[in-house]
Amino acid sequence: QKQVRKRRELIIGGAFNVIHETKDFAYEKEEPNFSHPFIKNKSWMQNLFNESYIDCYREIEKSPSQFSFWQDHENRANNTGWRLDYQIATRNMKLRVLNGGMYKKDFFSRHAPVVIDYEWDLTV
């Protein structure tokens, strides 16, 4: 909130290990009562987005089954996973989000990098 009050724009990226929406969880239909820390912290993330921040990836991609984490190679091949990785920005950055996606071509780890292109001049 301090950054917002100072009218500074902020982008935070990383593995938050929280599922924000049910469409970000492959097992929701099979296990609707699944209790996991990823889901228990969902309300924390919802409050973050209700206050002053945006989920940059969801600004450009609304469809379900867009996962950034899989437990193993088999789950990755079947696209059975979770979306735990985010780029979160102050609300004023919404119009600067151009496009992006998750880099899934190469396997670096169980997480896929979330890549977002912004319209932002970095020169001073």
PDB file of C-alpha atoms in Angstrom:
ATOM      1  CA  GLN A   1       0.000   0.000   0.000  1.00  0.00           C
ATOM      2  CA  LYS A   2       2.926   2.328   0.658  1.00  0.00           C
ATOM      3  CA  GLN A   3       4.010   2.027  -2.993  1.00  0.00           C
ATOM      4  CA  VAL A   4       0.477   2.799  -4.143  1.00  0.00           C
ATOM      5  CA  ARG A   5       0.262   5.868  -1.884  1.00  0.00           C
ATOM      6  CA  LYS A   6       3.579   7.092  -3.303  1.00  0.00           C
ATOM      7  CA  ARG A   7       2.104   6.599  -6.787  1.00  0.00           C
ATOM      8  CA  ARG A   8       4.948   4.328  -7.800  1.00  0.00           C
ATOM      9  CA  GLU A   9       4.402   1.491 -10.209  1.00  0.00           C
ATOM     10  CA  LEU A  10       5.523  -1.908  -9.056  1.00  0.00           C
ATOM     11  CA  ILE A  11       5.853  -5.365 -10.655  1.00  0.00           C
ATOM     12  CA  ILE A  12       6.457  -8.413  -8.475  1.00  0.00           C
ATOM     13  CA  GLY A  13       7.126 -11.791 -10.059  1.00  0.00           C
ATOM     14  CA  GLY A  14       7.691 -15.209  -8.648  1.00  0.00           C
ATOM     15  CA  ALA A  15       6.339 -18.462  -7.330  1.00  0.00           C
ATOM     16  CA  PHE A  16       3.731 -17.422  -4.786  1.00  0.00           C
ATOM     17  CA  ASN A  17       2.555 -21.015  -4.272  1.00  0.00           C
ATOM     18  CA  VAL A  18      -1.055 -19.871  -4.001  1.00  0.00           C
ATOM     19  CA  ILE A  19      -3.957 -20.811  -6.252  1.00  0.00           C
ATOM     20  CA  HIS A  20      -5.979 -17.670  -6.931  1.00  0.00           C
ATOM     21  CA  GLU A  21      -8.979 -19.073  -8.817  1.00  0.00           C
ATOM     22  CA  THR A  22     -10.467 -22.547  -9.156  1.00  0.00           C
ATOM     23  CA  LYS A  23      -9.606 -22.525 -12.872  1.00  0.00           C
ATOM     24  CA  ASP A  24      -5.963 -22.464 -11.758  1.00  0.00           C
ATOM     25  CA  PHE A  25      -6.255 -25.942 -10.233  1.00  0.00           C
ATOM     26  CA  ALA A  26      -6.553 -29.045 -12.445  1.00  0.00           C
ATOM     27  CA  TYR A  27      -8.028 -31.222  -9.724  1.00  0.00           C
ATOM     28  CA  GLU A  28     -10.942 -28.980  -8.755  1.00  0.00           C
ATOM     29  CA  LYS A  29     -13.567 -31.189 -10.453  1.00  0.00           C
ATOM     30  CA  GLU A  30     -12.203 -34.447  -9.036  1.00  0.00           C
ATOM     31  CA  GLU A  31     -11.477 -33.075  -5.573  1.00  0.00           C
ATOM     32  CA  PRO A  32     -13.785 -30.114  -4.787  1.00  0.00           C
ATOM     33  CA  ASN A  33     -13.034 -30.373  -1.048  1.00  0.00           C
ATOM     34  CA  PHE A  34      -9.268 -30.593  -1.573  1.00  0.00           C
ATOM     35  CA  SER A  35      -7.588 -28.775   1.301  1.00  0.00           C
ATOM     36  CA  HIS A  36      -4.079 -27.611   0.618  1.00  0.00           C
ATOM     37  CA  PRO A  37      -2.073 -24.524   1.600  1.00  0.00           C
ATOM     38  CA  PHE A  38      -2.190 -23.456  -2.047  1.00  0.00           C
ATOM     39  CA  ILE A  39      -5.957 -23.086  -1.719  1.00  0.00           C
ATOM     40  CA  LYS A  40      -6.126 -21.974   1.906  1.00  0.00           C
ATOM     41  CA  ASN A  41      -4.243 -18.791   1.029  1.00  0.00           C
ATOM     42  CA  LYS A  42      -6.611 -18.021  -1.840  1.00  0.00           C
ATOM     43  CA  SER A  43      -8.457 -15.350   0.163  1.00  0.00           C
ATOM     44  CA  TRP A  44      -5.145 -13.572   0.881  1.00  0.00           C
ATOM     45  CA  MET A  45      -4.447 -13.334  -2.838  1.00  0.00           C
ATOM     46  CA  GLN A  46      -8.012 -12.266  -3.635  1.00  0.00           C
ATOM     47  CA  ASN A  47      -7.674  -9.415  -1.129  1.00  0.00           C
ATOM     48  CA  LEU A  48      -4.421  -8.373  -2.797  1.00  0.00           C
ATOM     49  CA  PHE A  49      -6.132  -8.166  -6.181  1.00  0.00           C
ATOM     50  CA  ASN A  50      -9.194  -6.409  -4.733  1.00  0.00           C
ATOM     51  CA  GLU A  51      -7.061  -3.698  -3.175  1.00  0.00           C
ATOM     52  CA  SER A  52      -4.615  -2.191  -5.629  1.00  0.00           C
ATOM     53  CA  TYR A  53      -2.927  -4.910  -7.667  1.00  0.00           C
ATOM     54  CA  ILE A  54      -3.564  -6.960 -10.812  1.00  0.00           C
ATOM     55  CA  ASP A  55      -2.704 -10.463 -11.970  1.00  0.00           C
ATOM     56  CA  CYS A  56      -0.846  -9.514 -15.158  1.00  0.00           C
ATOM     57  CA  TYR A  57      -1.161 -12.967 -16.729  1.00  0.00           C
ATOM     58  CA  ARG A  58      -4.957 -12.996 -16.273  1.00  0.00           C
ATOM     59  CA  GLU A  59      -5.171  -9.575 -17.891  1.00  0.00           C
ATOM     60  CA  ILE A  60      -4.255 -11.250 -21.185  1.00  0.00           C
ATOM     61  CA  GLU A  61      -5.258 -14.909 -20.701  1.00  0.00           C
ATOM     62  CA  LYS A  62      -8.663 -15.766 -19.228  1.00  0.00           C
ATOM     63  CA  SER A  63      -8.969 -19.424 -20.224  1.00  0.00           C
ATOM     64  CA  PRO A  64      -8.717 -22.239 -17.662  1.00  0.00           C
ATOM     65  CA  SER A  65      -6.077 -24.973 -17.530  1.00  0.00           C
ATOM     66  CA  GLN A  66      -3.179 -22.558 -17.884  1.00  0.00           C
ATOM     67  CA  PHE A  67      -0.786 -24.068 -15.377  1.00  0.00           C
ATOM     68  CA  SER A  68       2.730 -23.111 -14.354  1.00  0.00           C
ATOM     69  CA  PHE A  69       3.514 -25.995 -11.990  1.00  0.00           C
ATOM     70  CA  TRP A  70       3.332 -29.784 -12.306  1.00  0.00           C
ATOM     71  CA  GLN A  71       4.361 -32.426  -9.792  1.00  0.00           C
ATOM     72  CA  ASP A  72       6.183 -34.529 -12.379  1.00  0.00           C
ATOM     73  CA  HIS A  73       6.763 -35.112 -16.117  1.00  0.00           C
ATOM     74  CA  GLU A  74       3.601 -37.204 -16.482  1.00  0.00           C
ATOM     75  CA  ASN A  75       1.416 -34.476 -15.004  1.00  0.00           C
ATOM     76  CA  ARG A  76       3.136 -31.922 -17.207  1.00  0.00           C
ATOM     77  CA  ALA A  77       2.482 -34.060 -20.309  1.00  0.00           C
ATOM     78  CA  ASN A  78      -1.190 -34.323 -19.295  1.00  0.00           C
ATOM     79  CA  ASN A  79      -1.345 -30.644 -18.274  1.00  0.00           C
ATOM     80  CA  THR A  80      -2.552 -31.621 -14.810  1.00  0.00           C
ATOM     81  CA  GLY A  81      -1.194 -28.991 -12.491  1.00  0.00           C
ATOM     82  CA  TRP A  82      -1.595 -25.649 -10.783  1.00  0.00           C
ATOM     83  CA  ARG A  83      -0.924 -22.029 -11.597  1.00  0.00           C
ATOM     84  CA  LEU A  84       1.334 -20.940  -8.756  1.00  0.00           C
ATOM     85  CA  ASP A  85       3.595 -18.440 -10.536  1.00  0.00           C
ATOM     86  CA  TYR A  86       2.595 -14.831 -11.036  1.00  0.00           C
ATOM     87  CA  GLN A  87       3.543 -11.387 -12.180  1.00  0.00           C
ATOM     88  CA  ILE A  88       1.593  -8.993  -9.998  1.00  0.00           C
ATOM     89  CA  ALA A  89       1.582  -5.248 -10.625  1.00  0.00           C
ATOM     90  CA  THR A  90       0.014  -2.070  -9.330  1.00  0.00           C
ATOM     91  CA  ARG A  91      -3.376  -1.401 -10.903  1.00  0.00           C
ATOM     92  CA  ASN A  92      -2.090   1.460 -13.074  1.00  0.00           C
ATOM     93  CA  MET A  93       0.106  -1.038 -14.942  1.00  0.00           C
ATOM     94  CA  LYS A  94      -3.007  -2.715 -16.379  1.00  0.00           C
ATOM     95  CA  LEU A  95      -2.903  -0.717 -19.616  1.00  0.00           C
ATOM     96  CA  ARG A  96       0.825  -1.432 -20.011  1.00  0.00           C
ATOM     97  CA  VAL A  97       0.394  -5.219 -20.161  1.00  0.00           C
ATOM     98  CA  LEU A  98       0.730  -6.067 -23.871  1.00  0.00           C
ATOM     99  CA  ASN A  99       0.974  -9.855 -24.097  1.00  0.00           C
ATOM    100  CA  GLY A 100       2.669 -12.816 -22.583  1.00  0.00           C
ATOM    101  CA  GLY A 101       2.432 -16.446 -21.685  1.00  0.00           C
ATOM    102  CA  MET A 102       4.118 -19.300 -19.941  1.00  0.00           C
ATOM    103  CA  TYR A 103       7.307 -20.678 -21.404  1.00  0.00           C
ATOM    104  CA  LYS A 104       6.719 -24.435 -21.634  1.00  0.00           C
ATOM    105  CA  LYS A 105       8.960 -25.392 -24.560  1.00  0.00           C
ATOM    106  CA  ASP A 106      11.915 -26.358 -22.376  1.00  0.00           C
ATOM    107  CA  PHE A 107      11.764 -28.059 -19.008  1.00  0.00           C
ATOM    108  CA  PHE A 108      13.769 -26.078 -16.431  1.00  0.00           C
ATOM    109  CA  SER A 109      12.034 -27.278 -13.290  1.00  0.00           C
ATOM    110  CA  ARG A 110       8.545 -28.180 -12.166  1.00  0.00           C
ATOM    111  CA  HIS A 111       7.655 -24.495 -12.707  1.00  0.00           C
ATOM    112  CA  ALA A 112       7.218 -22.799 -16.070  1.00  0.00           C
ATOM    113  CA  PRO A 113       8.366 -19.162 -16.316  1.00  0.00           C
ATOM    114  CA  VAL A 114       5.595 -16.591 -16.689  1.00  0.00           C
ATOM    115  CA  VAL A 115       6.651 -14.047 -19.307  1.00  0.00           C
ATOM    116  CA  ILE A 116       4.847 -10.722 -19.721  1.00  0.00           C
ATOM    117  CA  ASP A 117       5.587  -7.944 -22.209  1.00  0.00           C
ATOM    118  CA  TYR A 118       4.947  -4.429 -20.922  1.00  0.00           C
ATOM    119  CA  GLU A 119       4.756  -1.103 -22.721  1.00  0.00           C
ATOM    120  CA  TRP A 120       7.189   0.751 -20.509  1.00  0.00           C
ATOM    121  CA  ASP A 121      10.004   3.159 -21.258  1.00  0.00           C
ATOM    122  CA  LEU A 122      12.936   2.409 -18.952  1.00  0.00           C
ATOM    123  CA  THR A 123      15.037   5.376 -19.988  1.00  0.00           C
ATOM    124  CA  VAL A 124      15.414   8.213 -17.514  1.00  0.00           C
TER     125      VAL A 124
END
